[in-house]
Coordinates of C-alpha atoms in Angstrom, one line a residue:
Chain W
M173 CA 27.5 -1.5 -5.9
S174 CA 29.2 -2.7 -2.7
E175 CA 27.1 -3.0 0.4
N176 CA 29.9 -1.2 2.3
D177 CA 29.1 -2.8 5.6
S178 CA 30.9 -0.5 8.0
I179 CA 29.4 -1.5 11.4
D180 CA 31.1 1.3 13.4
A181 CA 29.6 4.0 11.2
R182 CA 26.1 2.6 11.5
P183 CA 23.7 3.9 14.1
L184 CA 21.3 1.0 14.1
A185 CA 22.0 -2.7 13.7
R186 CA 19.8 -5.1 11.8
R187 CA 17.3 -6.9 14.0
P188 CA 18.0 -10.6 13.8
P189 CA 15.1 -12.4 12.0
P190 CA 12.9 -14.5 14.3
R191 CA 13.7 -18.3 14.3
T192 CA 10.4 -20.1 14.5
S193 CA 9.3 -23.7 13.9
E194 CA 8.9 -22.6 10.3
T195 CA 12.0 -20.6 9.7
A196 CA 14.8 -22.1 12.0
F197 CA 16.0 -24.6 9.4
F198 CA 16.7 -21.7 6.9
W199 CA 18.8 -19.7 9.3
E200 CA 20.6 -22.7 10.8
G201 CA 21.5 -23.5 7.2
I202 CA 22.9 -20.0 6.6
D203 CA 25.0 -20.4 9.8
A204 CA 26.2 -23.7 8.3
G205 CA 27.0 -22.1 4.9
E206 CA 24.0 -23.7 3.1
L207 CA 21.1 -22.1 1.3
R208 CA 18.1 -24.3 2.2
I209 CA 14.7 -24.1 0.5
Q210 CA 11.6 -25.6 2.0
R211 CA 10.4 -28.7 0.1
C212 CA 7.2 -30.7 0.7
S213 CA 7.9 -34.3 1.7
S214 CA 4.6 -35.4 0.1
C215 CA 4.5 -33.6 -3.3
D216 CA 8.1 -32.3 -3.6
A217 CA 7.0 -28.7 -4.2
H218 CA 9.4 -26.0 -3.2
Q219 CA 8.3 -22.8 -1.4
H220 CA 9.9 -19.7 0.0
P221 CA 9.5 -18.0 2.4
P222 CA 8.9 -21.1 4.5
R223 CA 5.3 -21.9 5.5
A224 CA 3.5 -24.0 8.2
A225 CA 2.2 -26.3 5.5
C226 CA 2.7 -27.1 1.8
L227 CA 0.9 -24.5 -0.3
S228 CA 0.5 -27.0 -3.1
C229 CA -1.0 -30.0 -1.3
G230 CA -1.6 -29.0 2.3
S231 CA 0.8 -31.5 3.8
L232 CA 2.3 -30.6 7.2
E233 CA 5.3 -32.9 6.4
L234 CA 8.0 -30.4 5.2
S235 CA 11.7 -30.8 4.6
Y236 CA 14.2 -28.8 2.6
D237 CA 16.8 -29.0 -0.2
V238 CA 20.2 -27.5 -0.1
V239 CA 20.4 -25.5 -3.4
D240 CA 23.5 -24.1 -5.2
G241 CA 22.3 -20.5 -4.8
R242 CA 22.5 -19.5 -8.4
G243 CA 19.7 -17.5 -9.8
R244 CA 18.8 -14.3 -11.6
V245 CA 17.6 -10.9 -10.5
Y246 CA 13.8 -10.7 -11.0
S247 CA 13.6 -7.1 -9.8
Y248 CA 15.5 -4.6 -7.8
T249 CA 15.8 -1.2 -6.2
T250 CA 18.7 1.0 -5.1
H251 CA 17.7 2.5 -1.8
H252 CA 18.8 6.1 -1.1
H253 CA 16.6 7.6 1.7
P254 CA 15.7 7.4 4.5
P255 CA 18.4 5.6 6.6
V256 CA 17.4 2.2 7.7
P257 CA 18.9 -0.3 10.2
G258 CA 21.7 -2.3 8.6
P259 CA 23.1 -1.3 5.2
Q260 CA 24.3 2.2 4.5
P261 CA 22.5 4.0 1.6
P262 CA 22.8 3.8 -1.3
F263 CA 22.5 0.0 -1.3
D264 CA 20.8 -2.5 -3.7
V265 CA 17.9 -4.7 -2.7
I266 CA 17.3 -7.5 -5.2
L267 CA 14.6 -10.0 -5.7
V268 CA 16.4 -13.2 -6.8
S269 CA 14.6 -15.9 -8.8
L270 CA 15.9 -19.4 -8.2
P271 CA 15.6 -22.3 -10.6
Q272 CA 13.5 -24.1 -7.9
G273 CA 10.7 -21.7 -8.8
V274 CA 11.0 -19.5 -5.7
R275 CA 12.1 -15.9 -5.1
L276 CA 14.3 -14.6 -2.3
L277 CA 14.8 -11.0 -1.3
S278 CA 18.5 -10.1 -0.7
N279 CA 21.2 -7.5 -1.4
L280 CA 23.6 -7.3 -4.3
I281 CA 27.3 -7.2 -3.3
D282 CA 30.6 -7.4 -5.0
A283 CA 29.2 -5.8 -8.2
L284 CA 30.7 -3.3 -10.6
P285 CA 28.7 -0.1 -10.9
G286 CA 26.0 -0.2 -13.5
V287 CA 25.7 -4.0 -13.8
L288 CA 22.4 -4.3 -11.8
R289 CA 19.6 -5.2 -14.2
V290 CA 16.6 -7.5 -14.5
D291 CA 17.9 -11.0 -15.4
L292 CA 21.4 -10.4 -14.1
P293 CA 22.8 -13.9 -13.2
V294 CA 23.9 -13.9 -9.5
E295 CA 25.2 -16.4 -7.0
V296 CA 25.0 -16.6 -3.2
R297 CA 27.6 -15.5 -0.7
F298 CA 27.3 -16.0 3.0
V299 CA 28.3 -12.8 4.7
E300 CA 28.5 -12.0 8.4
V301 CA 27.0 -8.5 8.3
Q302 CA 27.1 -7.9 12.0
P303 CA 28.5 -10.0 14.9
G304 CA 26.4 -13.2 15.1
L305 CA 24.3 -12.5 12.0
T306 CA 25.1 -14.1 8.7
L307 CA 23.0 -13.5 5.7
P308 CA 22.7 -15.0 2.2
L309 CA 23.7 -12.1 -0.1
F310 CA 24.3 -12.3 -3.9
A311 CA 27.1 -11.3 -6.2
P312 CA 27.2 -11.3 -10.0
S313 CA 28.0 -14.8 -11.3
D314 CA 30.2 -13.4 -14.1
P315 CA 33.6 -12.4 -12.6
A316 CA 33.7 -9.7 -15.3
E317 CA 30.8 -8.0 -13.5
R318 CA 32.6 -8.1 -10.1
P319 CA 35.4 -5.8 -9.0
D320 CA 38.9 -7.1 -9.5
R321 CA 39.7 -8.4 -6.1
R322 CA 39.3 -11.5 -3.9
P323 CA 35.6 -12.4 -4.0
A324 CA 33.4 -14.2 -1.6
T325 CA 33.9 -12.0 1.4
G326 CA 31.2 -9.5 0.7
R327 CA 33.5 -6.7 1.9
Chain K
M134 CA -25.5 -2.0 -1.2
V135 CA -25.7 -5.3 -3.1
V136 CA -24.4 -8.3 -1.2
A137 CA -23.9 -11.6 -3.0
G138 CA -26.7 -10.9 -5.5
T139 CA -29.3 -9.8 -3.1
R140 CA -30.2 -6.1 -3.2
P141 CA -32.0 -4.6 -0.2
S142 CA -35.2 -2.7 -0.8
P143 CA -34.4 0.9 -1.8
E144 CA -35.3 2.4 1.6
R145 CA -32.9 0.0 3.4
R146 CA -29.8 0.7 1.2
A147 CA -26.8 2.2 2.9
V148 CA -26.1 5.8 2.1
I149 CA -23.4 8.3 3.2
V150 CA -25.2 11.3 4.7
G151 CA -22.4 13.3 6.4
I152 CA -18.7 14.0 5.8
G153 CA -16.4 15.9 8.1
A154 CA -12.7 16.6 8.3
T155 CA -10.1 18.6 10.2
E156 CA -7.5 20.7 8.4
F157 CA -4.7 18.7 6.7
S158 CA -1.4 19.8 8.2
K159 CA 2.1 18.7 9.1
A160 CA 1.7 19.5 12.8
S161 CA -1.9 19.5 14.2
G162 CA -0.8 20.4 17.7
R163 CA -3.5 18.2 19.2
S164 CA -4.2 14.5 20.0
E165 CA -5.5 12.0 17.5
L166 CA -8.5 11.6 19.8
R167 CA -9.2 15.3 19.4
L168 CA -8.8 15.1 15.6
A169 CA -11.2 12.1 15.4
T170 CA -13.7 14.0 17.6
E171 CA -13.6 17.2 15.6
A172 CA -14.1 15.3 12.3
T173 CA -16.9 13.3 13.7
L174 CA -18.8 16.3 15.1
A175 CA -18.3 18.1 11.7
A176 CA -19.7 15.1 9.9
L177 CA -22.7 15.0 12.2
A178 CA -23.3 18.7 11.7
D179 CA -23.0 18.2 7.9
A180 CA -25.7 15.5 8.1
G181 CA -27.9 17.4 10.5
L182 CA -27.8 14.6 13.1
E183 CA -27.6 14.7 16.9
R184 CA -24.6 13.0 18.5
G185 CA -26.8 10.6 20.4
A186 CA -28.1 9.2 17.1
V187 CA -24.8 7.4 16.5
D188 CA -25.1 3.7 17.5
G189 CA -22.2 2.3 15.4
A190 CA -18.5 3.1 14.9
V191 CA -15.9 1.7 12.5
T192 CA -12.2 2.6 12.2
F193 CA -8.9 1.0 11.2
T194 CA -7.0 -1.5 13.3
M195 CA -4.1 1.0 13.1
D196 CA -6.1 3.9 14.5
S197 CA -5.1 4.9 18.0
T198 CA -8.7 6.0 19.0
P199 CA -10.9 3.0 20.0
E200 CA -14.6 3.2 19.0
T201 CA -15.5 3.5 22.7
E202 CA -13.1 6.4 23.3
L203 CA -14.6 8.3 20.4
A204 CA -18.1 7.6 21.8
R205 CA -17.0 8.9 25.2
S206 CA -15.5 12.0 23.6
A207 CA -18.0 12.8 20.9
G208 CA -21.0 11.8 23.0
F209 CA -22.6 9.0 21.1
G210 CA -25.7 7.0 22.2
D211 CA -25.4 3.3 23.2
L212 CA -23.2 1.5 20.6
R213 CA -24.7 -1.6 18.9
F214 CA -22.0 -2.1 16.3
F215 CA -18.2 -1.6 16.3
A216 CA -15.6 -3.0 14.1
R217 CA -12.2 -2.4 12.7
A218 CA -10.8 -2.8 9.2
P219 CA -7.3 -4.3 8.9
H220 CA -4.2 -3.6 6.7
G221 CA -3.7 0.2 7.0
G222 CA -5.0 2.4 4.3
H223 CA -6.1 -0.7 2.3
G224 CA -9.0 -0.9 4.7
G225 CA -10.5 2.5 3.9
C226 CA -13.4 1.3 1.8
A227 CA -13.7 -1.8 4.0
T228 CA -15.0 0.6 6.7
L229 CA -17.8 1.4 4.3
L230 CA -18.5 -2.3 3.7
F231 CA -18.7 -2.9 7.4
A232 CA -21.0 0.1 8.0
A233 CA -23.2 -0.8 5.1
L234 CA -23.6 -4.4 6.3
A235 CA -24.5 -3.0 9.7
V236 CA -27.2 -0.6 8.7
E237 CA -28.7 -2.8 6.0
S238 CA -29.0 -5.7 8.4
G239 CA -30.4 -3.5 11.1
S240 CA -27.5 -4.2 13.4
A241 CA -27.1 -0.4 13.7
H242 CA -29.0 2.6 12.4
T243 CA -26.3 5.3 12.2
V244 CA -22.6 4.4 11.9
V245 CA -19.5 6.7 11.9
C246 CA -16.5 5.6 9.9
Y247 CA -13.4 7.6 10.9
R248 CA -9.6 7.8 10.7
A249 CA -7.4 10.2 12.7
L250 CA -3.7 10.3 12.5
N251 CA -0.7 12.6 13.3
E252 CA 1.3 10.9 10.7
R253 CA 3.7 13.7 10.2
S254 CA 4.2 15.1 13.7
G255 CA 3.8 11.6 15.3
V256 CA 4.8 8.2 14.0
R257 CA 5.9 8.5 10.4
F258 CA 5.1 5.4 8.3
G259 CA 7.9 6.3 5.9
Q260 CA 10.6 6.1 8.5
A261 CA 12.3 2.9 9.7
G262 CA 12.2 1.6 13.2
G263 CA 9.0 3.0 14.6
Y264 CA 7.0 -0.2 14.4
D265 CA 7.6 -3.5 16.2
P266 CA 5.7 -6.3 14.5
G267 CA 6.8 -8.9 17.1
E268 CA 7.7 -12.4 16.3
G269 CA 4.3 -13.8 15.2
A270 CA 3.5 -14.5 11.6
E271 CA 3.5 -10.8 10.6
G272 CA 6.8 -10.2 12.3
V273 CA 8.3 -13.2 10.5
R274 CA 6.8 -12.0 7.2
L275 CA 8.4 -8.6 7.6
S276 CA 11.7 -10.0 8.7
W277 CA 12.3 -11.5 5.2
L278 CA 12.3 -7.9 4.0
T279 CA 13.7 -5.8 6.8
T280 CA 16.7 -8.1 7.4
F281 CA 17.9 -7.0 3.9
G282 CA 17.3 -3.3 4.4
A283 CA 13.8 -3.3 2.7
T284 CA 12.3 -1.5 5.7
V285 CA 10.1 1.3 4.4
P286 CA 7.0 1.1 2.2
A287 CA 8.7 3.0 -0.6
T288 CA 11.3 0.2 -0.9
F289 CA 8.6 -2.5 -1.1
A290 CA 6.8 -0.5 -3.8
A291 CA 10.0 0.3 -5.7
I292 CA 10.7 -3.4 -6.4
L293 CA 7.2 -3.8 -7.9
A294 CA 7.6 -0.6 -9.9
R295 CA 10.9 -1.7 -11.4
R296 CA 9.4 -5.0 -12.6
Y297 CA 6.3 -3.2 -13.9
M298 CA 8.6 -0.9 -15.9
H299 CA 10.5 -4.0 -17.2
E300 CA 7.3 -5.7 -18.3
T301 CA 5.3 -2.7 -19.7
G302 CA 7.9 -0.2 -20.8
A303 CA 6.5 2.4 -18.3
T304 CA 8.9 5.2 -17.4
S305 CA 9.6 7.5 -14.5
E306 CA 8.0 10.2 -16.6
D307 CA 4.8 8.2 -16.7
F308 CA 4.8 8.0 -12.9
G309 CA 5.6 11.7 -12.8
R310 CA 2.5 12.6 -14.9
L311 CA 0.3 11.3 -12.2
S312 CA 2.1 13.4 -9.7
V313 CA 1.7 16.5 -11.9
L314 CA -2.0 15.7 -12.3
S315 CA -2.5 15.4 -8.6
R316 CA -0.7 18.6 -7.8
R317 CA -2.7 20.4 -10.5
N318 CA -6.0 19.3 -8.9
A319 CA -4.7 20.2 -5.4
A320 CA -3.6 23.6 -6.6
T321 CA -7.3 24.7 -6.9
N322 CA -8.5 22.9 -3.7
P323 CA -8.2 25.3 -0.7
N324 CA -8.3 22.3 1.7
A325 CA -5.2 20.7 0.1
W326 CA -1.8 21.1 1.7
F327 CA -0.4 21.8 -1.7
Y328 CA -3.1 24.5 -2.5
E329 CA -1.8 26.8 -5.2
K330 CA 1.5 24.8 -5.5
P331 CA 1.4 22.9 -8.8
I332 CA 4.5 21.1 -10.1
T333 CA 6.0 20.4 -13.5
L334 CA 7.3 17.1 -14.8
E335 CA 10.7 18.6 -14.5
D336 CA 10.2 19.2 -10.8
H337 CA 9.2 15.5 -10.5
Q338 CA 12.3 14.4 -12.4
N339 CA 14.5 16.6 -10.3
S340 CA 13.1 15.4 -7.0
R341 CA 15.4 13.3 -4.9
L342 CA 15.6 9.5 -5.2
I343 CA 14.0 7.6 -2.4
S344 CA 14.1 4.0 -3.5
D345 CA 14.9 3.9 -7.2
P346 CA 12.8 4.3 -9.4
L347 CA 10.7 6.1 -6.8
R348 CA 11.4 9.8 -6.3
L349 CA 10.2 12.0 -3.5
L350 CA 7.3 13.2 -5.7
D351 CA 6.2 9.7 -6.4
C352 CA 5.4 9.2 -2.7
C353 CA 2.3 10.3 -0.8
Q354 CA 2.5 13.1 1.7
E355 CA 2.7 12.6 5.5
T356 CA -0.2 14.4 7.0
D357 CA -1.8 15.2 10.4
G358 CA -5.6 15.2 10.3
A359 CA -8.9 13.3 10.4
V360 CA -11.9 12.4 8.3
A361 CA -15.3 11.0 9.4
L362 CA -18.2 9.7 7.4
I363 CA -21.8 9.1 8.5
I364 CA -23.6 6.1 7.1
T365 CA -27.3 5.2 7.6
T366 CA -30.2 3.8 5.5
A367 CA -31.7 5.7 2.5
E368 CA -35.0 5.8 4.5
R369 CA -33.3 7.8 7.4
G370 CA -31.1 9.7 5.0
R371 CA -34.0 11.1 3.0
H372 CA -34.9 13.5 5.8
L373 CA -31.5 14.8 6.6
R374 CA -29.6 17.9 5.5
Q375 CA -27.6 16.5 2.5
R376 CA -28.3 14.7 -0.7
P377 CA -27.7 11.0 0.2
V378 CA -24.9 9.2 -1.7
E379 CA -25.6 5.5 -2.0
I380 CA -23.0 2.8 -1.3
V381 CA -23.9 0.8 -4.4
A382 CA -21.3 -1.8 -3.6
A383 CA -18.3 -2.1 -1.4
A384 CA -15.9 -5.1 -1.3
Q385 CA -12.6 -6.4 0.1
G386 CA -10.0 -8.5 -1.8
A387 CA -6.9 -10.5 -1.2
G388 CA -5.2 -12.6 -3.9
P389 CA -2.6 -15.3 -4.2
E390 CA 0.5 -14.9 -2.0
Q391 CA -1.0 -11.8 -0.6
E392 CA 1.2 -9.5 1.4
G393 CA 1.0 -5.8 2.2
L394 CA 2.9 -4.3 -0.8
S395 CA 5.6 -6.9 -1.0
I396 CA 3.7 -9.3 -3.3
Y397 CA 7.0 -10.8 -4.4
H398 CA 6.1 -14.4 -4.3
R399 CA 3.1 -14.2 -6.7
A400 CA 3.6 -15.7 -10.2
D401 CA 2.9 -12.3 -11.7
M402 CA 3.8 -9.8 -9.2
T403 CA 2.9 -6.8 -11.3
D404 CA -0.7 -8.0 -11.4
P405 CA -2.5 -6.6 -8.4
A406 CA -4.9 -9.5 -8.2
E407 CA -6.5 -8.1 -5.0
S408 CA -7.7 -5.1 -7.0
R409 CA -9.2 -7.3 -9.7
I410 CA -11.0 -9.3 -7.0
V411 CA -12.5 -6.1 -5.6
A412 CA -13.3 -4.7 -9.1
R413 CA -15.1 -7.9 -10.1
Q414 CA -17.3 -7.8 -7.0
L415 CA -18.1 -4.1 -7.6
W416 CA -19.0 -4.5 -11.2
E417 CA -21.0 -7.8 -10.7
R418 CA -23.0 -6.4 -7.8
S419 CA -23.8 -3.0 -9.4
G420 CA -24.3 -4.0 -13.0
L421 CA -22.0 -1.1 -13.8
G422 CA -18.7 -1.0 -15.6
P423 CA -15.7 1.3 -16.1
A424 CA -17.6 3.1 -18.9
D425 CA -20.3 4.1 -16.4
L426 CA -18.0 6.0 -14.1
D427 CA -17.9 9.8 -14.0
V428 CA -15.0 10.2 -11.6
A429 CA -12.4 7.8 -10.1
I430 CA -10.5 8.2 -6.8
A431 CA -7.5 5.8 -6.8
Y432 CA -5.5 5.4 -3.6
D433 CA -2.2 7.0 -4.2
H434 CA 0.5 5.7 -1.8
F435 CA 3.1 5.5 -4.6
T436 CA 2.5 6.6 -8.2
P437 CA 3.4 3.3 -9.9
L438 CA 0.9 1.4 -7.8
V439 CA -1.8 3.8 -9.0
L440 CA -1.0 2.9 -12.6
M441 CA -1.3 -0.8 -11.7
Q442 CA -4.7 -0.2 -10.0
L443 CA -6.1 1.7 -12.9
E444 CA -5.3 -1.2 -15.1
A445 CA -6.6 -3.8 -12.7
F446 CA -9.9 -2.0 -12.4
G447 CA -10.2 -2.1 -16.2
L448 CA -10.1 1.7 -16.5
C449 CA -7.4 1.2 -19.1
G450 CA -5.7 -1.9 -20.5
R451 CA -2.6 -3.5 -19.1
G452 CA 0.4 -1.3 -19.6
E453 CA -1.8 1.5 -20.9
A454 CA -2.1 3.7 -17.8
G455 CA 1.1 5.6 -18.7
P456 CA -0.1 6.4 -22.2
A457 CA -3.6 7.3 -20.9
L458 CA -2.0 9.8 -18.4
R459 CA 0.1 11.2 -21.2
D460 CA -3.0 11.7 -23.4
G461 CA -5.0 13.5 -20.6
F462 CA -7.5 10.7 -20.2
F463 CA -7.6 11.2 -16.4
N464 CA -7.4 15.0 -16.4
L465 CA -10.3 17.2 -15.1
D466 CA -11.3 17.8 -18.7
G467 CA -10.6 14.2 -19.8
K468 CA -12.7 11.1 -20.2
L469 CA -12.5 10.0 -16.5
P470 CA -11.3 12.6 -14.1
L471 CA -9.0 11.1 -11.4
N472 CA -8.2 12.2 -7.9
T473 CA -10.0 15.5 -8.4
H474 CA -9.1 16.7 -4.8
G475 CA -5.4 16.1 -5.4
G476 CA -5.2 12.7 -3.7
H477 CA -2.7 11.8 -1.1
L478 CA 0.0 13.4 -3.2
G479 CA -1.7 16.8 -3.2
E480 CA -4.5 17.1 -0.7
G481 CA -3.3 15.1 2.3
Y482 CA -2.8 11.5 3.5
I483 CA -5.7 10.4 5.7
H484 CA -5.4 6.8 4.7
G485 CA -7.9 7.1 1.8
M486 CA -10.8 8.5 3.9
N487 CA -10.3 11.9 2.4
G488 CA -10.7 10.3 -1.1
I489 CA -14.1 8.8 0.0
A490 CA -15.2 12.3 1.2
E491 CA -14.2 13.7 -2.2
A492 CA -16.3 11.1 -4.0
V493 CA -19.2 12.1 -1.8
R494 CA -18.7 15.8 -2.7
Q495 CA -18.5 15.0 -6.4
L496 CA -21.8 13.1 -6.2
R497 CA -23.5 15.9 -4.2
G498 CA -22.2 18.4 -6.8
T499 CA -20.2 20.4 -4.3
A500 CA -16.6 19.6 -5.1
V501 CA -14.2 22.4 -5.8
N502 CA -13.1 20.7 -9.0
Q503 CA -16.6 19.5 -9.8
V504 CA -17.2 17.1 -12.6
A505 CA -20.4 18.2 -14.3
G506 CA -23.3 15.8 -13.7
A507 CA -21.3 13.2 -11.8
H508 CA -23.5 10.2 -10.9
A509 CA -21.1 7.3 -10.3
A510 CA -17.8 7.3 -8.6
L511 CA -15.2 4.5 -8.0
V512 CA -13.0 4.7 -4.9
T513 CA -10.1 2.3 -4.4
S514 CA -8.1 1.7 -1.3
G515 CA -4.8 0.8 -2.8
G516 CA -3.3 -2.0 -4.8
A517 CA -0.6 -4.6 -3.9
G518 CA -2.0 -5.1 -0.4
P519 CA -5.1 -6.8 1.1
T520 CA -7.4 -4.1 -0.1
S521 CA -11.0 -2.8 -0.6
G522 CA -13.0 -0.5 -2.9
A523 CA -16.4 1.0 -3.2
L524 CA -18.8 2.2 -5.9
L525 CA -20.8 5.2 -4.9
A526 CA -23.7 6.8 -6.7
A527 CA -26.3 9.6 -6.4

């Protein structure tokens, strides 16, 4: 289902996520239209959400890869109640599994009713959900599972 | 209690000698300090102990009443031990662990474990926006969820539940049967909020969607109230008013990629490894196993997470909790009666402390839904979060 972001109708805005020494690269990437996943400079392991050190080898030398943002739905929920800051219920929260071996929590957008399922192929969209806050949201990869309209805006 | 293979002499073992509670309501009309004080005085009276005998106090990091404020209000003696268990309701049995370590080591003689909350008339955990986690590690952790509208515990749990259904074939009706069981047990418990209010599976299926697949009747209540427990050594407990209930083992557990409910980055996120870590310690230290249990009290925040806990503790096989509920395995007249007081779904939500009190009543032989000849009880403090559990016996 569409996220239906109508800012004026919403009582509470999302709280922008903190940008710390661990997370700033991710959100700066989103602002630049890139999905960046943390990668260890020593052992090349990917991890998300970002950590202070590599979970695999303990190295503090961390970098990131820009990934293509194609993945599959690992699990999901449609949230109905209570109201929350940001999206208007009902909206879909999805856990996306990326080929890099990490999972990201996000929302499903630009989807026809009824297509949400485990293993649904999805691809990233960068959507400004409120002034100054852009998020990586996901739409079905198959155009047949998206509404017949211009994609990639998230609206 | 057994710690790392060493078992104290029988007279030094930790026992629960008193339980006390307020009424469980939706609007207590008094402060959490007052509720904590009432429950504590009731527990002391139950034990037959003077207020001044208390020299230790343990509560939750989330509790609004510091140990010293309870001492000032309830009139304890000098305190020699005070500690707090983290991670919300997952810390319930951890309070028993801390108290048992204190009395068995001689750090304190008599410890009160307590939890008081106006969770319905005050800050409601199920609503968004009441909690500011800041911008430290916990605030950053939660921001990966809340930024995308996953803001309330039911949403965190729903994502685990959906995957559990995908992997095991469990259905919403399976979850509903736990809700029906809990409300049936609460219906004959005069202290339960839902006393004389059983539900049918149809009622569950018709209840409103919260975070799909979770319906309203899959979610624990919101409750105002307090529970207190008094822990001392078997030697001291022998001369008190009640039959002592031994803390045979108590343990904490956190697993890989551990988060509070949102264990989304674990290879197998429908495996509550933290519960298995607790279970392994309880079985190893006690020499007991699932077949030795007479009653089980499983922390019911959300029904699917109870099914996952039952499996992680080995009370049934993986994916078999739904069929076991369907077959009546956990009914009062089944093989292993579960949440005999009605649980959080039926009795009230005192962060699992009311479940510990029910286990004590069962082992004393004084529960309203008494399991005949109950000798051993398991209490869990929730799965899918940094958790704890305890094995009690009498």
